[in-house]
Each structure stands twice: as structure tokens, then as C-alpha cells.
């Protein structure tokens, strides 16, 4: 039954919608946590340490964090795989161009595919920068996330990569939230306007919230 559902277009769209909403919940929580950097190094570093002790003593040190990581990796893989397969299926269904031009889609809709690629590449860079320290500038300091963030956004390329990715994220969320609502049956003629408004607000808040961190470093508010 699971294979039958996965092989269907509806099944893939459902997997894509659910995995997207899981990642969206994480992004909201992640953005709120990131903004703690405005309260100083002590507050931000304490938050980072707390993430590793959530659930203690029932959960061992970092177990909850690793559980969250596993769920997120599974969500990313499921989302990317279903998106790719749906895209290939769509191309095969329409091997030739339309005789009549299709109505012009929104900018977010037309950029979902390359936006997803940008975000995928960004996730890899972000992990190598602030989790493993492999590509980190200024000397990665284990256990000092505040200083590591300041180091990253003290470079022009760190700011460019991050801000471009967050703009792509905003477009992705704007279209993806509304699309997921339609897939999961939450959409209707009466609710469409409200859902689109929620999608716009979420996209704006996430984009502004994430970009506020590099802006804070660039302006010297965070130093």
C-alpha cells in the first residue's frame, strides 16, 4: 500500500507537502532561536547549549538534537526526491511545448525549482560553516556559536551567500505553504485569500528574521 501511494502523483505531492510543513516548523523555531543573538553572547551560547540538553535526564546529552536532525534529514530527502520525481513526471507528460501560451505564473512559482537547488546547496555550506567548521572563516571555535556567527557575517561572501539563500527561502515558503494547503485539502474558495495572506506573512517574517542576523553583524549591533 505504501509503495502504491508513493508511486501515485497524489502520494508524492502529499509527501512533499507534509515534509515541507515539517521543515517550515523547524525554520520558525530556528529563526526565533537565531534572534537571541541580539541579547548577547551569553544568552546565545546558553541557548545553543540548551539545545544539546533538551529532554535530560530522560534523554542523554544531544539525543534530542540528533533526533531532530534525523527527522529533518528525512524530511529534506523526501521533499527533494518527491519534487524531482514530480518534475520529471511533468516533463514526460508534456514532451512538446504548448500550442497556446500558458498564463504567466507568479515569480515564486517559476523559481521553485532553482530556488530548491539554491537552498539545497546552502544547507551543505551552512553545515560545513557553522556545524563542522570545515569552510568557516576566522577560525572555528567549538562551543562558541556566537563568535562563529560573527566571524561568518564579518566576511562579504558569508553575507552574500546567506542573504541570497534567505531570499530564495522566502519565495519558496510563499508558494510552498499555499501549495501544501491545497494538496492536504485545506484550501477552498473561501479560504484561499486567507491562506495566501498567511503564506505571504510567513515568507516575509522568515526572510526578515533570518536576514536580521547578518544585518546586525554588518551594522555593528552584534559584535
PDB file of C-alpha atoms in Angstrom, residues 128-220:
ATOM      1  CA  UNK A 128      30.180  22.995   6.778  1.00  0.00           C
ATOM      2  CA  UNK A 129      30.448  26.548   8.041  1.00  0.00           C
ATOM      3  CA  UNK A 130      28.743  26.613  11.449  1.00  0.00           C
ATOM      4  CA  UNK A 131      28.408  22.933  12.429  1.00  0.00           C
ATOM      5  CA  UNK A 132      31.645  21.259  11.349  1.00  0.00           C
ATOM      6  CA  UNK A 133      33.699  24.420  10.786  1.00  0.00           C
ATOM      7  CA  UNK A 134      35.191  22.973   7.593  1.00  0.00           C
ATOM      8  CA  UNK A 135      34.750  26.142   5.498  1.00  0.00           C
ATOM      9  CA  UNK A 136      34.491  28.566   8.409  1.00  0.00           C
ATOM     10  CA  UNK A 137      36.361  31.858   8.204  1.00  0.00           C
ATOM     11  CA  UNK A 138      38.321  33.242  11.137  1.00  0.00           C
ATOM     12  CA  UNK A 139      38.997  30.004  12.974  1.00  0.00           C
ATOM     13  CA  UNK A 140      36.097  27.827  14.099  1.00  0.00           C
ATOM     14  CA  UNK A 141      35.628  27.668  17.886  1.00  0.00           C
ATOM     15  CA  UNK A 142      33.800  24.599  19.177  1.00  0.00           C
ATOM     16  CA  UNK A 143      31.277  25.585  21.834  1.00  0.00           C
ATOM     17  CA  UNK A 144      31.332  29.292  20.909  1.00  0.00           C
ATOM     18  CA  UNK A 145      28.460  29.674  18.407  1.00  0.00           C
ATOM     19  CA  UNK A 146      28.121  33.435  18.974  1.00  0.00           C
ATOM     20  CA  UNK A 147      31.680  34.122  17.862  1.00  0.00           C
ATOM     21  CA  UNK A 148      31.374  31.688  14.963  1.00  0.00           C
ATOM     22  CA  UNK A 149      28.279  33.506  13.664  1.00  0.00           C
ATOM     23  CA  UNK A 150      30.009  36.883  13.979  1.00  0.00           C
ATOM     24  CA  UNK A 151      33.035  35.510  12.099  1.00  0.00           C
ATOM     25  CA  UNK A 152      30.861  34.241   9.238  1.00  0.00           C
ATOM     26  CA  UNK A 153      28.992  37.502   8.770  1.00  0.00           C
ATOM     27  CA  UNK A 154      32.153  39.564   9.041  1.00  0.00           C
ATOM     28  CA  UNK A 155      33.024  38.369   5.521  1.00  0.00           C
ATOM     29  CA  UNK A 156      31.359  39.745   2.374  1.00  0.00           C
ATOM     30  CA  UNK A 157      30.850  36.301   0.846  1.00  0.00           C
ATOM     31  CA  UNK A 158      29.267  34.915   4.020  1.00  0.00           C
ATOM     32  CA  UNK A 159      26.693  37.699   3.888  1.00  0.00           C
ATOM     33  CA  UNK A 160      26.050  37.298   0.157  1.00  0.00           C
ATOM     34  CA  UNK A 161      25.569  33.521   0.341  1.00  0.00           C
ATOM     35  CA  UNK A 162      23.280  33.761   3.365  1.00  0.00           C
ATOM     36  CA  UNK A 163      21.126  36.664   2.154  1.00  0.00           C
ATOM     37  CA  UNK A 164      20.642  35.205  -1.341  1.00  0.00           C
ATOM     38  CA  UNK A 165      19.633  31.873   0.212  1.00  0.00           C
ATOM     39  CA  UNK A 166      17.172  33.568   2.576  1.00  0.00           C
ATOM     40  CA  UNK A 167      15.555  35.472  -0.306  1.00  0.00           C
ATOM     41  CA  UNK A 168      15.174  32.160  -2.144  1.00  0.00           C
ATOM     42  CA  UNK A 169      13.724  30.667   1.047  1.00  0.00           C
ATOM     43  CA  UNK A 170      11.114  33.419   1.240  1.00  0.00           C
ATOM     44  CA  UNK A 171       9.929  32.745  -2.307  1.00  0.00           C
ATOM     45  CA  UNK A 172       9.946  29.001  -1.666  1.00  0.00           C
ATOM     46  CA  UNK A 173       7.864  29.316   1.517  1.00  0.00           C
ATOM     47  CA  UNK A 174       5.440  31.778  -0.082  1.00  0.00           C
ATOM     48  CA  UNK A 175       4.454  29.372  -2.829  1.00  0.00           C
ATOM     49  CA  UNK A 176       5.113  26.137  -0.954  1.00  0.00           C
ATOM     50  CA  UNK A 177       2.836  26.858   2.021  1.00  0.00           C
ATOM     51  CA  UNK A 178      -0.150  27.662  -0.170  1.00  0.00           C
ATOM     52  CA  UNK A 179       0.548  24.676  -2.419  1.00  0.00           C
ATOM     53  CA  UNK A 180       0.820  22.333   0.592  1.00  0.00           C
ATOM     54  CA  UNK A 181      -2.513  23.613   1.913  1.00  0.00           C
ATOM     55  CA  UNK A 182      -4.150  22.797  -1.417  1.00  0.00           C
ATOM     56  CA  UNK A 183      -2.596  19.329  -1.509  1.00  0.00           C
ATOM     57  CA  UNK A 184      -3.730  18.489   2.025  1.00  0.00           C
ATOM     58  CA  UNK A 185      -7.285  19.672   1.368  1.00  0.00           C
ATOM     59  CA  UNK A 186      -7.167  22.822   3.488  1.00  0.00           C
ATOM     60  CA  UNK A 187      -7.757  25.122   0.552  1.00  0.00           C
ATOM     61  CA  UNK A 188     -11.139  26.297  -0.691  1.00  0.00           C
ATOM     62  CA  UNK A 189     -12.546  29.292  -2.493  1.00  0.00           C
ATOM     63  CA  UNK A 190     -13.491  30.860   0.834  1.00  0.00           C
ATOM     64  CA  UNK A 191     -10.106  30.209   2.468  1.00  0.00           C
ATOM     65  CA  UNK A 192      -7.733  30.832  -0.433  1.00  0.00           C
ATOM     66  CA  UNK A 193      -7.274  34.536   0.292  1.00  0.00           C
ATOM     67  CA  UNK A 194      -6.548  33.855   3.976  1.00  0.00           C
ATOM     68  CA  UNK A 195      -4.090  31.070   3.116  1.00  0.00           C
ATOM     69  CA  UNK A 196      -2.257  33.283   0.631  1.00  0.00           C
ATOM     70  CA  UNK A 197      -2.051  36.022   3.257  1.00  0.00           C
ATOM     71  CA  UNK A 198      -0.618  33.573   5.792  1.00  0.00           C
ATOM     72  CA  UNK A 199       1.896  32.387   3.177  1.00  0.00           C
ATOM     73  CA  UNK A 200       2.954  35.974   2.447  1.00  0.00           C
ATOM     74  CA  UNK A 201       3.307  36.838   6.147  1.00  0.00           C
ATOM     75  CA  UNK A 202       5.281  33.662   6.913  1.00  0.00           C
ATOM     76  CA  UNK A 203       7.615  34.250   3.976  1.00  0.00           C
ATOM     77  CA  UNK A 204       8.175  37.879   4.971  1.00  0.00           C
ATOM     78  CA  UNK A 205       8.761  37.130   8.666  1.00  0.00           C
ATOM     79  CA  UNK A 206      11.161  34.247   7.979  1.00  0.00           C
ATOM     80  CA  UNK A 207      13.140  36.206   5.399  1.00  0.00           C
ATOM     81  CA  UNK A 208      13.371  39.315   7.586  1.00  0.00           C
ATOM     82  CA  UNK A 209      14.076  37.311  10.736  1.00  0.00           C
ATOM     83  CA  UNK A 210      16.934  35.325   9.238  1.00  0.00           C
ATOM     84  CA  UNK A 211      18.466  38.283   7.388  1.00  0.00           C
ATOM     85  CA  UNK A 212      18.350  40.332  10.612  1.00  0.00           C
ATOM     86  CA  UNK A 213      21.328  38.337  11.921  1.00  0.00           C
ATOM     87  CA  UNK A 214      23.873  39.230   9.190  1.00  0.00           C
ATOM     88  CA  UNK A 215      22.483  42.778   9.116  1.00  0.00           C
ATOM     89  CA  UNK A 216      23.086  43.024  12.864  1.00  0.00           C
ATOM     90  CA  UNK A 217      26.714  41.968  12.417  1.00  0.00           C
ATOM     91  CA  UNK A 218      27.291  44.241   9.408  1.00  0.00           C
ATOM     92  CA  UNK A 219      25.913  47.277  11.258  1.00  0.00           C
ATOM     93  CA  UNK A 220      27.862  46.536  14.434  1.00  0.00           C
TER      94      UNK A 220
END
